[in-house]
Amino acid sequence: MKNLVITGFMASGKTSSGKLAAQRLGRGFIDTDALIEARTGKTIPQIFSEQGEAAFRALETELCRELSAREDLVIATGGGLLLNPANRQLLAANGQLVCLRLSLEETLRRLEDLPRADRPMLVNGQSLPERAAQLYQQRQAAYDSIPWQIDCAKLSPEQVAAQLAQIARAEELPVRTPEGSYPIHIQQGLLTRAGWALRTAGIPQGSQVVVVSNPTVAPLYADLLQAALQAAGYQPGLALIPDGEAHKTLGTLAYLYEQFLDLRLDRSGTVLALGGGVTGDVAGFAAASFMRGVRFAQMPTTLLSMVDASVGGKTGVDLPRGKNLVGAFKQPACVLIDPLCLQTLPAEELRSGMAEVIKHAALNDPGLFAELEQHAGDLTLWWQDSAPQWLARAVKVKIDVVEADPFEQGQRALLNLGHTTGHALEQLSGFALRHGEGVSIGMLAAARIAARLGLADEALADRLRACLQGWGLPVTCPPLPAADILAAMRHDKKKQSGALRWALPLAIGRAEIHSSVPDTTILEALVELGARREA
């Protein structure tokens, strides 16, 4: 486990909040100043007085080398330790760096209550306000370079410790693409730290970030997100598109372009999608095509989009004859996932997202599948402390596939498990059937087809059914004519050379692509699940 390394200016509460964070995390705690004093048998003022600042800084660097080789610690540094780029590099190699921020006014107020003699950097003949202000300004550039920041002016040490613990429990997953790579950050409370996450992804400070959301999500999170962006030095704007799959159209895309123009978005700016899969798909396609391409980032707010739609760079809109028939590959600069956003998601939408989690586990994580069976129906998992780890496991399955096949030329089709039937059912229902509900039925159809072809045991479909049903997902097909469902499938973009490509499960953790499934086998599997044999 990486170390949590805390820095900040004097009186920011590094030691007090760091100790509390260590207790929350069950980790060891180290205060670098206290450790240097213990090892030398001298106070920091004595070291400065007898040996000079250079000697003290050398002791700090030596300690950084030592701590960089250790794990699972909470480390509170002296305020000047991370000013040295070499020290930052050493501790960042095996640690998450966090800076506690205070305004200069608040810093001076706190310093007035503390003994000045204990802080040798303040003892130089100047008045306290003059010297503190001088140091404060000198250190800001170095503090700004720290990846994660917490404004602690209005927070108690316990509240700061809670945020530190959230950062420590975070997951960061790199995704390699043909153009380079981008990070996926999974962190509770990330919404309020989104601006700093954009900065870690290299999005230039001071640039424009247009948040694209919808009337359902924006009232919940848009103000918080824009405040977080502004706090990190960005210029936020907001563009809204209608909510729901029915609005994933070329008309909505054109409406979004007009808003970009009104907001004066140019090629130096960033489009940040805040919402579910529809919002991400439309915003991503708009970013890929507006002015021939602007930077794109994702902040998914539904479980389905967190584990599936936001990863892999696929964007697009629907046509009347099928889903996602017009689009582009647009890799994001980063994906920001805050599990706490799931607390406001309706239970039926959470269950819909569970279909994608179960799909990923069925594809390549038997251990996760077993855990999903064990915890079936417990939706509160997604806002507990363990949520980042659960989400990371589900997302990792998709990352492994899209890295191997970034443009969906081969093995990436495995991710379409359940989607061939699912998309057809969504379309025939006029999108009254949720995506995850369609995928749930589609996975069972694929399992039935695999059994009929002799590729899988009948018990596989039974196990899938039990898990899906345990999470409240549908396991029977709507009573539509099976022939109509098959006809709708033929408009799906996943066919190749006129033949449907099926992702078929062979066992939990293993699947294959097949493109020669007889129509009679497909129709019989649909009828077994509840479709009508005749129109």
Coordinates of C-alpha atoms in Angstrom, one line a residue, residues 95-523:
G95 CA 3.3 7.7 -2.0
Q96 CA 0.3 9.9 -2.6
L97 CA 1.3 13.5 -2.0
V98 CA -1.3 15.8 -0.4
C99 CA -0.9 19.5 0.4
L100 CA -3.0 21.1 3.2
R101 CA -3.9 24.7 2.1
L102 CA -4.7 27.8 4.1
S103 CA -5.0 31.4 3.1
L104 CA -2.2 33.7 4.3
E105 CA -4.6 35.5 6.5
E106 CA -5.7 32.3 8.2
T107 CA -2.1 31.2 8.5
L108 CA -1.1 34.4 10.3
R109 CA -4.0 34.1 12.6
R110 CA -2.9 30.6 13.6
L111 CA 0.7 31.5 13.9
E112 CA 0.0 34.2 16.4
D113 CA -1.0 31.5 18.9
L114 CA 2.1 29.4 18.4
P115 CA 5.7 29.9 19.8
R116 CA 7.8 31.6 17.2
A117 CA 11.0 30.3 18.6
D118 CA 10.0 26.7 17.7
R119 CA 10.0 27.7 14.0
P120 CA 13.6 28.7 13.0
M121 CA 12.5 29.7 9.5
L122 CA 10.5 32.6 11.1
V123 CA 13.4 33.9 13.2
N124 CA 15.4 36.3 11.1
G125 CA 14.7 39.8 12.5
Q126 CA 11.6 40.5 10.4
S127 CA 8.2 40.9 12.0
L128 CA 6.1 37.8 12.0
P129 CA 3.6 39.0 9.3
E130 CA 6.5 40.1 7.0
R131 CA 8.5 36.9 7.4
A132 CA 5.5 34.5 7.2
A133 CA 4.2 36.3 4.1
Q134 CA 7.6 36.1 2.4
L135 CA 8.0 32.4 3.1
Y136 CA 4.4 31.8 2.1
Q137 CA 4.9 33.4 -1.3
Q138 CA 8.2 31.6 -1.9
R139 CA 6.7 28.2 -1.3
Q140 CA 3.4 28.5 -3.3
A141 CA 4.8 27.2 -6.6
A142 CA 6.2 24.1 -4.9
Y143 CA 2.9 23.5 -3.0
D144 CA 0.9 24.0 -6.2
S145 CA 2.9 21.1 -7.8
I146 CA 1.5 18.7 -5.2
P147 CA -1.1 16.4 -6.9
W148 CA -3.8 16.5 -4.3
Q149 CA -4.9 19.6 -2.3
I150 CA -7.2 20.1 0.7
D151 CA -8.4 23.5 1.7
C152 CA -8.5 23.1 5.4
A153 CA -9.4 26.6 6.6
K154 CA -12.9 25.7 7.6
L155 CA -12.3 22.1 8.5
S156 CA -11.6 20.5 11.8
P157 CA -8.6 18.1 12.1
E158 CA -11.2 15.2 12.1
Q159 CA -12.7 16.5 8.9
V160 CA -9.3 16.9 7.2
A161 CA -8.4 13.4 8.4
A162 CA -11.5 12.0 6.8
Q163 CA -10.6 13.6 3.4
L164 CA -7.0 12.3 3.8
A165 CA -8.3 8.8 4.4
Q166 CA -10.4 9.0 1.2
I167 CA -7.4 10.0 -0.8
A168 CA -5.4 7.2 0.8
R169 CA -8.0 4.6 -0.2
A170 CA -8.2 5.9 -3.7
E171 CA -7.4 3.7 -6.7
E172 CA -5.6 5.0 -9.8
L173 CA -5.6 2.9 -12.9
P174 CA -3.6 3.8 -15.9
V175 CA -5.0 3.1 -19.4
R176 CA -2.6 2.7 -22.3
T177 CA -3.9 3.9 -25.7
P178 CA -2.3 4.2 -29.2
E179 CA -1.9 8.0 -28.4
G180 CA -0.3 7.5 -24.9
S181 CA -2.1 6.9 -21.7
Y182 CA -4.6 8.4 -19.3
P183 CA -5.5 7.8 -15.6
I184 CA -8.7 6.6 -14.1
H185 CA -9.0 8.0 -10.6
I186 CA -11.5 6.2 -8.3
Q187 CA -11.8 8.1 -5.0
Q188 CA -14.6 8.9 -2.5
G189 CA -15.1 12.7 -2.4
L190 CA -13.3 13.2 -5.7
L191 CA -16.1 15.5 -6.9
T192 CA -14.8 18.3 -4.6
R193 CA -11.2 17.6 -5.6
A194 CA -11.9 17.3 -9.4
G195 CA -9.9 20.4 -10.3
W196 CA -6.7 19.0 -8.7
A197 CA -7.3 15.7 -10.5
L198 CA -7.4 17.5 -13.9
R199 CA -4.1 19.2 -13.0
T200 CA -2.5 15.8 -12.3
A201 CA -3.6 14.8 -15.8
G202 CA -1.8 17.7 -17.3
I203 CA -4.8 19.9 -18.2
P204 CA -3.4 23.4 -18.2
Q205 CA -4.3 25.6 -15.2
G206 CA -6.2 28.7 -16.3
S207 CA -7.8 27.0 -19.3
Q208 CA -11.6 26.7 -19.9
V209 CA -13.5 23.6 -18.8
V210 CA -17.0 23.2 -20.1
V211 CA -19.0 20.8 -18.0
V212 CA -21.6 19.0 -20.1
S213 CA -24.5 17.6 -18.0
N214 CA -28.3 17.1 -18.0
P215 CA -31.2 18.5 -16.0
T216 CA -31.2 15.5 -13.7
V217 CA -27.6 15.5 -12.6
A218 CA -26.7 19.2 -12.9
P219 CA -28.8 20.3 -9.9
L220 CA -27.1 17.7 -7.7
Y221 CA -23.4 18.2 -8.7
A222 CA -22.7 20.9 -11.2
D223 CA -22.3 23.7 -8.7
L224 CA -19.9 21.6 -6.6
L225 CA -17.9 20.6 -9.6
Q226 CA -17.6 24.1 -11.0
A227 CA -16.5 25.4 -7.6
A228 CA -13.8 22.6 -7.5
L229 CA -12.6 23.5 -10.9
Q230 CA -12.5 27.2 -10.1
A231 CA -10.5 26.5 -6.8
A232 CA -7.9 24.7 -8.9
G233 CA -7.5 27.6 -11.3
Y234 CA -9.8 26.7 -14.2
Q235 CA -12.5 28.7 -15.9
P236 CA -15.6 26.6 -15.7
G237 CA -18.8 26.8 -17.9
L238 CA -21.9 24.7 -18.1
A239 CA -23.8 23.2 -21.0
L240 CA -26.9 21.1 -20.6
I241 CA -28.4 18.4 -22.9
P242 CA -31.7 16.5 -22.4
D243 CA -31.6 13.4 -20.2
G244 CA -32.2 9.9 -21.5
E245 CA -31.3 7.6 -24.4
A246 CA -34.1 9.0 -26.5
H247 CA -32.1 12.2 -26.8
K248 CA -28.9 10.6 -27.8
T249 CA -29.3 12.0 -31.3
L250 CA -27.6 14.1 -34.0
G251 CA -30.1 16.9 -33.0
T252 CA -28.8 16.9 -29.4
L253 CA -25.3 17.0 -30.8
A254 CA -26.0 20.1 -32.9
Y255 CA -27.7 21.8 -29.8
L256 CA -24.5 21.1 -27.8
Y257 CA -22.3 22.6 -30.5
E258 CA -24.3 25.8 -30.3
Q259 CA -23.7 26.0 -26.5
F260 CA -20.0 25.5 -27.0
L261 CA -20.0 28.5 -29.4
D262 CA -22.0 30.6 -26.9
L263 CA -19.5 29.7 -24.2
R264 CA -16.6 30.6 -26.6
L265 CA -15.0 27.2 -26.2
D266 CA -11.9 26.9 -28.3
R267 CA -9.3 24.2 -29.0
S268 CA -7.3 25.0 -25.8
G269 CA -10.3 24.1 -23.7
T270 CA -11.7 20.9 -22.2
V271 CA -15.1 19.2 -22.3
L272 CA -15.9 17.5 -19.1
A273 CA -18.9 15.1 -19.1
L274 CA -20.8 14.9 -15.9
G275 CA -23.5 12.3 -15.9
G276 CA -24.3 8.8 -17.2
G277 CA -23.4 7.0 -20.3
V278 CA -25.6 9.0 -22.6
T279 CA -24.1 12.3 -21.4
G280 CA -20.6 10.8 -21.8
D281 CA -21.2 9.4 -25.3
V282 CA -22.7 12.7 -26.6
A283 CA -20.2 15.0 -24.9
G284 CA -17.3 12.8 -26.1
F285 CA -18.5 12.8 -29.7
A286 CA -19.0 16.5 -29.5
A287 CA -15.4 16.9 -28.1
A288 CA -14.1 14.7 -30.9
S289 CA -15.7 16.7 -33.6
F290 CA -16.0 20.3 -32.4
M291 CA -13.3 22.4 -34.1
R292 CA -11.9 19.0 -35.2
G293 CA -11.3 18.0 -31.7
V294 CA -10.9 19.5 -28.2
R295 CA -9.7 17.9 -25.0
F296 CA -12.1 15.5 -23.2
A297 CA -12.5 14.2 -19.7
Q298 CA -15.2 12.1 -18.0
M299 CA -16.8 12.3 -14.5
P300 CA -19.4 9.5 -14.7
T301 CA -22.2 9.6 -12.0
T302 CA -23.9 6.2 -12.7
L303 CA -22.6 2.8 -11.9
L304 CA -23.1 1.7 -15.5
S305 CA -21.0 4.6 -16.9
M306 CA -18.4 4.2 -14.2
V307 CA -17.5 0.6 -15.0
D308 CA -18.3 0.6 -18.7
A309 CA -19.2 3.6 -20.8
S310 CA -16.6 6.0 -19.5
V311 CA -13.7 3.7 -20.3
G312 CA -12.3 2.9 -23.7
G313 CA -12.8 6.0 -25.8
K314 CA -16.0 5.0 -27.6
T315 CA -18.4 7.9 -28.2
G316 CA -21.4 8.4 -30.4
V317 CA -25.1 8.9 -30.9
D318 CA -28.0 6.7 -32.1
L319 CA -29.9 6.7 -35.3
P320 CA -33.6 5.6 -35.6
R321 CA -32.4 2.2 -36.9
G322 CA -29.9 1.4 -34.2
K323 CA -27.8 2.4 -31.3
N324 CA -24.3 4.1 -31.6
L325 CA -24.3 3.9 -35.4
V326 CA -22.6 7.3 -35.6
G327 CA -19.5 8.1 -33.5
A328 CA -15.8 8.2 -33.0
F329 CA -13.0 7.0 -30.8
K330 CA -12.0 9.8 -28.5
Q331 CA -9.7 8.9 -25.6
P332 CA -10.2 11.1 -22.5
A333 CA -7.5 13.0 -20.7
C334 CA -8.7 11.3 -17.5
V335 CA -11.7 9.7 -16.0
L336 CA -12.8 10.8 -12.5
I337 CA -15.0 8.4 -10.5
D338 CA -16.5 9.4 -7.1
P339 CA -18.5 6.5 -5.7
L340 CA -20.3 8.9 -3.4
C341 CA -22.2 10.1 -6.4
L342 CA -24.0 6.8 -6.4
Q343 CA -25.9 7.7 -3.2
T344 CA -28.3 9.9 -5.2
L345 CA -28.8 7.3 -7.9
P346 CA -32.2 5.6 -7.9
A347 CA -32.1 2.0 -6.9
E348 CA -33.3 0.8 -10.3
E349 CA -30.4 2.6 -12.0
L350 CA -27.9 1.1 -9.6
R351 CA -29.3 -2.3 -10.3
S352 CA -29.0 -1.6 -14.0
G353 CA -25.4 -0.7 -13.6
M354 CA -24.8 -4.0 -11.7
A355 CA -25.4 -5.8 -15.0
E356 CA -22.1 -4.4 -16.4
V357 CA -20.3 -5.2 -13.1
I358 CA -21.6 -8.8 -13.3
K359 CA -20.7 -9.0 -17.0
H360 CA -17.1 -7.9 -16.3
A361 CA -16.8 -10.4 -13.5
A362 CA -18.2 -13.2 -15.7
L363 CA -15.7 -12.3 -18.5
N364 CA -12.5 -12.3 -16.5
D365 CA -12.7 -12.2 -12.7
P366 CA -14.2 -15.3 -11.2
G367 CA -13.2 -14.1 -7.7
L368 CA -15.2 -10.9 -8.1
F369 CA -18.2 -12.9 -9.5
A370 CA -18.1 -15.1 -6.3
E371 CA -18.1 -11.9 -4.2
L372 CA -21.1 -10.6 -6.1
E373 CA -22.9 -13.8 -5.5
Q374 CA -22.1 -13.5 -1.8
H375 CA -23.3 -9.9 -1.4
A376 CA -26.2 -10.1 -3.9
G377 CA -28.6 -7.2 -3.5
D378 CA -26.5 -5.1 -1.1
L379 CA -26.4 -1.8 -3.0
T380 CA -24.9 0.0 -0.1
L381 CA -21.6 -1.5 -1.0
W382 CA -21.0 1.4 -3.5
W383 CA -20.7 4.1 -0.9
Q384 CA -18.7 2.2 1.8
D385 CA -14.9 2.6 2.3
S386 CA -14.3 -0.5 0.1
A387 CA -16.1 0.9 -2.9
P388 CA -13.0 2.2 -4.8
Q389 CA -11.5 -1.3 -4.6
W390 CA -14.7 -3.0 -5.9
L391 CA -15.0 -0.5 -8.7
A392 CA -11.4 -0.8 -9.6
R393 CA -11.7 -4.6 -10.1
A394 CA -14.7 -4.2 -12.4
V395 CA -13.0 -1.4 -14.4
K396 CA -9.7 -3.4 -14.6
V397 CA -11.4 -6.1 -16.7
K398 CA -12.4 -3.5 -19.3
I399 CA -9.0 -1.8 -19.2
D400 CA -7.3 -5.1 -20.0
V401 CA -9.5 -5.7 -23.0
V402 CA -9.5 -2.2 -24.5
E403 CA -5.7 -1.9 -24.2
A404 CA -5.3 -5.1 -26.2
D405 CA -7.9 -4.0 -28.8
P406 CA -8.3 -0.2 -28.7
F407 CA -10.3 0.1 -32.0
E408 CA -12.6 -2.9 -31.5
Q409 CA -11.0 -5.0 -34.3
G410 CA -11.1 -8.3 -32.4
Q411 CA -11.1 -9.3 -28.7
R412 CA -12.8 -6.1 -27.6
A413 CA -16.0 -7.6 -28.9
L414 CA -16.0 -9.8 -25.8
L415 CA -17.2 -6.7 -23.9
N416 CA -20.4 -7.0 -26.0
L417 CA -21.5 -10.0 -23.9
G418 CA -25.2 -9.5 -23.5
H419 CA -25.3 -6.4 -25.8
T420 CA -26.3 -8.0 -29.1
T421 CA -29.7 -9.1 -27.6
G422 CA -29.8 -6.2 -25.1
H423 CA -29.5 -3.4 -27.6
A424 CA -32.3 -5.0 -29.7
L425 CA -34.6 -5.2 -26.7
E426 CA -33.8 -1.6 -25.7
Q427 CA -34.7 -0.4 -29.2
L428 CA -37.9 -2.5 -29.5
S429 CA -39.1 -1.2 -26.1
G430 CA -38.6 2.4 -27.2
F431 CA -35.8 2.5 -24.6
A432 CA -38.3 1.9 -21.8
L433 CA -36.0 -1.0 -20.9
R434 CA -32.9 0.2 -19.2
H435 CA -29.5 -0.7 -20.8
G436 CA -28.5 -2.9 -17.9
E437 CA -31.8 -4.7 -17.9
G438 CA -31.3 -5.4 -21.6
V439 CA -27.8 -6.6 -21.0
S440 CA -29.0 -8.9 -18.2
I441 CA -31.4 -10.7 -20.5
G442 CA -28.8 -10.6 -23.2
M443 CA -26.2 -12.4 -21.1
L444 CA -28.7 -15.2 -20.4
A445 CA -29.5 -15.4 -24.1
A446 CA -25.8 -15.7 -24.8
A447 CA -25.4 -18.4 -22.1
R448 CA -28.4 -20.3 -23.6
I449 CA -26.8 -20.1 -27.1
A450 CA -23.5 -21.3 -25.8
A451 CA -25.2 -24.3 -24.1
R452 CA -27.1 -25.1 -27.3
L453 CA -23.9 -25.1 -29.3
G454 CA -22.2 -27.4 -26.8
L455 CA -19.7 -24.7 -25.8
A456 CA -20.9 -24.4 -22.1
D457 CA -22.6 -26.4 -19.5
E458 CA -26.2 -25.7 -18.7
A459 CA -25.2 -24.9 -15.1
L460 CA -23.5 -21.7 -16.3
A461 CA -26.8 -20.2 -17.4
D462 CA -28.3 -21.2 -14.1
R463 CA -25.5 -19.6 -12.1
L464 CA -25.7 -16.4 -14.2
R465 CA -29.5 -16.3 -13.7
A466 CA -29.2 -16.6 -9.9
C467 CA -26.6 -13.8 -9.6
L468 CA -28.5 -11.5 -11.9
Q469 CA -31.8 -12.2 -10.1
G470 CA -30.1 -11.7 -6.8
W471 CA -29.2 -8.1 -7.8
G472 CA -32.8 -7.5 -8.9
L473 CA -32.2 -7.7 -12.6
P474 CA -34.6 -9.2 -15.1
V475 CA -34.0 -12.8 -16.3
T476 CA -36.9 -13.2 -18.7
C477 CA -37.4 -11.8 -22.2
P478 CA -40.3 -9.5 -22.8
P479 CA -43.1 -11.3 -24.8
L480 CA -42.0 -9.9 -28.1
P481 CA -41.8 -12.0 -31.3
A482 CA -38.4 -13.7 -31.4
A483 CA -38.2 -13.0 -35.1
D484 CA -38.6 -9.2 -34.4
I485 CA -35.8 -9.3 -31.8
L486 CA -33.5 -11.1 -34.3
A487 CA -34.4 -8.5 -37.0
A488 CA -33.5 -5.7 -34.6
M489 CA -30.2 -7.4 -33.9
R490 CA -29.3 -7.2 -37.6
H491 CA -29.1 -3.4 -37.4
D492 CA -26.5 -3.7 -34.7
K493 CA -23.0 -2.3 -35.5
K494 CA -21.3 -5.4 -34.0
K495 CA -22.0 -7.6 -37.0
Q496 CA -19.1 -8.4 -39.4
S497 CA -19.4 -9.2 -43.1
G498 CA -23.2 -9.4 -42.6
A499 CA -23.0 -11.9 -39.7
L500 CA -23.7 -11.2 -36.1
R501 CA -20.7 -11.5 -33.8
W502 CA -21.6 -13.1 -30.5
A503 CA -19.6 -12.9 -27.2
L504 CA -20.5 -16.3 -25.7
P505 CA -19.6 -17.3 -22.1
L506 CA -17.9 -20.6 -21.8
A507 CA -17.4 -20.5 -18.0
I508 CA -17.2 -17.9 -15.3
G509 CA -14.1 -16.0 -16.3
R510 CA -13.9 -17.2 -19.9
A511 CA -15.6 -16.2 -23.1
E512 CA -15.2 -16.4 -26.9
I513 CA -16.3 -14.6 -30.0
H514 CA -18.4 -16.5 -32.5
S515 CA -19.9 -15.3 -35.8
S516 CA -21.5 -18.4 -37.2
V517 CA -24.5 -18.9 -34.8
P518 CA -27.5 -20.3 -36.7
D519 CA -30.6 -18.2 -36.6
T520 CA -32.6 -21.2 -35.4
T521 CA -30.3 -21.4 -32.3
I522 CA -30.8 -17.7 -31.6
L523 CA -34.6 -17.9 -31.9

